[in-house]
Short mmCIF file of C-alpha atoms in Angstrom, two decimals:
data_model
loop_
_atom_site.label_atom_id
_atom_site.label_comp_id
_atom_site.label_asym_id
_atom_site.label_seq_id
_atom_site.Cartn_x
_atom_site.Cartn_y
_atom_site.Cartn_z
CA MET A 1 114.96 130.15 97.42
CA SER A 2 116.18 128.96 93.99
CA ARG A 3 115.76 125.37 95.02
CA SER A 4 111.98 125.81 95.88
CA LYS A 5 111.48 127.86 92.73
CA SER A 6 112.95 124.83 90.71
CA LEU A 7 110.82 122.46 92.54
CA LEU A 8 107.61 124.51 91.76
CA THR A 9 108.67 124.69 88.03
CA GLU A 10 109.36 120.95 87.97
CA ALA A 11 105.83 120.32 89.66
CA LYS A 12 104.05 122.68 87.12
CA GLN A 13 105.82 120.74 84.16
CA ILE A 14 104.72 117.46 85.78
CA GLU A 15 101.21 118.70 85.96
CA THR A 16 101.36 119.92 82.33
CA ALA A 17 102.76 116.56 81.22
CA VAL A 18 99.96 114.60 83.17
CA THR A 19 97.32 116.77 81.58
CA LEU A 20 98.67 116.14 78.09
CA ILE A 21 98.92 112.47 78.68
CA GLN A 22 95.41 112.35 80.04
CA LEU A 23 94.33 114.23 76.70
CA GLY A 24 96.11 111.57 74.67
CA ALA A 25 99.29 113.57 73.59
CA ARG A 26 102.11 111.81 71.99
CA LEU A 27 105.46 111.61 73.93
CA GLN A 28 107.04 114.04 71.44
CA VAL A 29 104.70 116.79 72.58
CA LEU A 30 105.59 116.29 76.10
CA GLU A 31 109.15 116.45 75.20
CA SER A 32 108.79 119.65 73.34
CA GLU A 33 106.63 121.36 76.05
CA THR A 34 108.52 120.48 79.10
CA ASP A 35 112.07 120.28 80.21
CA LEU A 36 111.63 116.77 81.91
CA SER A 37 113.96 114.10 80.67
CA TYR A 38 112.89 111.40 78.31
CA GLU A 39 113.24 108.71 80.94
CA ARG A 40 111.08 110.69 83.34
CA LEU A 41 108.50 111.40 80.78
CA LEU A 42 108.43 107.65 79.80
CA ARG A 43 107.88 106.58 83.34
CA LEU A 44 105.15 109.34 83.89
CA TYR A 45 103.42 108.21 80.62
CA LYS A 46 103.31 104.70 81.70
CA GLU A 47 101.97 105.55 85.10
CA VAL A 48 99.35 107.92 83.92
CA ALA A 49 98.19 106.10 80.87
CA GLY A 50 98.86 102.56 82.01
CA LYS A 51 100.74 101.81 78.86
CA SER A 52 103.78 102.67 76.82
CA PRO A 53 103.56 105.72 74.58
CA SER A 54 102.75 105.24 70.80
CA LYS A 55 105.89 105.01 68.70
CA GLY A 56 106.56 106.61 65.38
CA GLN A 57 106.66 110.11 63.86
CA LEU A 58 104.30 112.85 64.57
CA PRO A 59 102.00 113.86 61.60
CA PHE A 60 103.92 116.60 59.72
CA SER A 61 101.85 117.37 56.49
CA THR A 62 99.61 120.43 56.44
CA ASP A 63 97.45 118.65 53.93
CA TRP A 64 95.45 116.78 56.54
CA PHE A 65 94.06 120.08 57.78
CA MET A 66 92.82 120.94 54.20
CA THR A 67 90.54 117.97 53.84
CA TRP A 68 86.75 118.94 54.55
CA GLN A 69 85.88 117.50 57.95
CA PRO A 70 89.30 117.98 59.61
CA ASN A 71 89.31 121.63 58.19
CA ILE A 72 86.15 122.36 60.05
CA HIS A 73 87.24 120.87 63.32
CA ALA A 74 90.76 122.39 62.89
CA SER A 75 89.14 125.72 62.34
CA LEU A 76 86.78 125.47 65.24
CA PHE A 77 89.75 124.60 67.52
CA LEU A 78 91.93 127.30 66.17
CA ASN A 79 89.23 130.07 66.56
CA ILE A 80 88.78 129.07 70.20
CA HIS A 81 92.76 129.06 70.61
CA GLU A 82 92.88 132.46 69.05
CA TYR A 83 90.15 133.82 71.33
CA LEU A 84 91.77 132.44 74.44
CA ASN A 85 95.18 133.80 73.19
CA LYS A 86 93.80 137.27 72.95
CA SER A 87 91.61 137.32 76.16
CA ALA A 88 93.55 135.16 78.62
CA ALA A 89 97.10 135.45 80.00
CA LEU A 90 98.23 131.87 79.63
CA ASP A 91 101.27 130.01 78.58
CA GLU A 92 101.16 128.63 75.12
CA ILE A 93 100.70 125.05 76.14
CA GLU A 94 98.05 126.17 78.53
CA THR A 95 96.10 127.91 75.81
CA ILE A 96 96.33 124.77 73.77
CA ILE A 97 94.92 122.59 76.52
CA LYS A 98 92.15 124.91 77.43
CA ALA A 99 91.14 125.28 73.63
CA TYR A 100 91.35 121.54 73.09
CA ARG A 101 89.00 120.98 76.13
CA LEU A 102 86.56 123.60 74.74
CA TYR A 103 86.75 122.09 71.36
CA MET A 104 85.88 118.57 72.76
CA GLU A 105 83.10 120.09 74.81
CA GLN A 106 81.67 121.52 71.63
CA ILE A 107 82.13 118.38 69.55
CA GLN A 108 80.51 116.18 72.22
CA THR A 109 77.59 118.71 72.54
CA GLN A 110 77.04 118.42 68.71
CA GLY A 111 77.19 114.42 69.31
CA LEU A 112 80.19 114.23 66.95
CA GLU A 113 83.26 112.21 66.77
CA PRO A 114 86.27 114.54 67.23
CA GLN A 115 88.54 114.70 64.16
CA LEU A 116 91.21 116.53 66.10
CA SER A 117 93.61 114.93 68.58
CA ILE A 118 95.50 117.01 71.11
CA THR A 119 98.59 116.11 69.13
CA ARG A 120 97.15 117.18 65.92
CA ALA A 121 95.90 120.42 67.64
CA TRP A 122 99.40 121.15 69.01
CA ARG A 123 100.85 120.57 65.50
CA LEU A 124 98.31 122.78 64.08
CA VAL A 125 99.21 125.80 66.33
CA LYS A 126 102.93 125.09 65.48
CA PHE A 127 102.07 125.22 61.73
CA ILE A 128 100.34 128.59 62.25
CA ASP A 129 103.17 129.92 64.30
CA ASN A 130 105.63 129.04 61.68
CA GLY A 131 103.50 130.60 58.82
CA MET A 132 102.85 127.11 57.18
CA LEU A 133 99.06 127.58 57.67
CA THR A 134 96.90 130.54 58.31
CA MET A 135 93.39 131.67 58.84
CA THR A 136 91.30 133.07 56.13
CA PRO A 137 87.81 134.52 56.38
CA CYS A 138 85.21 132.92 54.12
CA SER A 139 83.83 135.47 51.56
CA GLN A 140 80.21 133.98 52.27
CA CYS A 141 79.89 133.64 56.00
CA GLY A 142 82.87 135.50 57.29
CA GLY A 143 83.93 132.66 59.61
CA HIS A 144 87.68 132.21 59.80
CA PHE A 145 89.11 128.99 58.49
CA VAL A 146 92.46 127.05 58.26
CA THR A 147 94.07 127.54 54.79
CA HIS A 148 97.48 127.54 53.22
CA PRO A 149 99.02 131.01 53.35
CA HIS A 150 98.85 131.39 49.60
CA GLU A 151 95.13 130.90 49.45
CA ILE A 152 93.29 133.70 47.48
CA ALA A 153 91.57 135.15 50.46
CA LYS A 154 89.28 137.41 48.43
CA HIS A 155 87.18 134.54 47.04
CA TYR A 156 87.83 131.91 49.75
CA VAL A 157 84.63 129.71 50.42
CA CYS A 158 84.77 127.61 53.53
CA GLY A 159 83.81 123.87 53.46
CA LEU A 160 80.51 124.75 55.37
CA CYS A 161 79.17 127.19 52.83
CA ASN A 162 80.41 124.95 49.97
CA PRO A 163 80.62 121.38 51.23
CA PRO A 164 81.70 118.63 48.92
CA ALA A 165 79.28 116.65 46.92
CA ARG A 166 79.18 113.63 49.05
CA ALA A 167 79.52 115.47 52.53
CA GLY A 168 77.14 114.46 55.12
CA LYS A 169 75.90 111.29 53.28
CA GLY A 170 77.29 109.04 55.90
CA LYS A 171 75.26 108.05 58.98
CA ALA A 172 77.77 109.54 61.35
CA SER A 173 78.69 112.79 59.56
CA GLY A 174 81.46 114.73 61.34
CA ALA A 175 80.34 118.25 60.15
CA LEU A 176 79.27 120.75 62.74
CA GLN A 177 75.86 121.96 62.52
CA LEU A 178 75.13 125.71 62.05
CA HIS A 179 71.68 125.79 63.26
#
């Protein structure tokens, strides 16, 4: 029985890896979220993506999530993630995958370019889990936005209520519409 259980576990991990590859995840995410060997993941990546995985370090700075458009997108993703986390019995990586798909659906419905890759979304959840970032309610609209943990929550105003001066001036603004 243990043999079939390990085969089922391995099949589930391969399925998760394939899904992450299809969503554009970096190899480091696959290594972190599965017990599959590096060599196996590399072969799987090449088979599914049709190319070798990108090389280099994963983004590690929390600062990217604080800039205007990325913050709005990250906040949308994280609100979806938190909702799924509370309402569905899913593994953490399944929650990230489902939340990312819903985020992409919302972005495409708005006709916007996504700011958040699956790898950044995964990293964002890790930053939240480690207390490096948090969610803070906006004092004007009440929405919850990604902030640094030391942000003064009482007077926090989000980038939708108080956009930067040049926000939305480009022809393909990445801001979500509230109407």
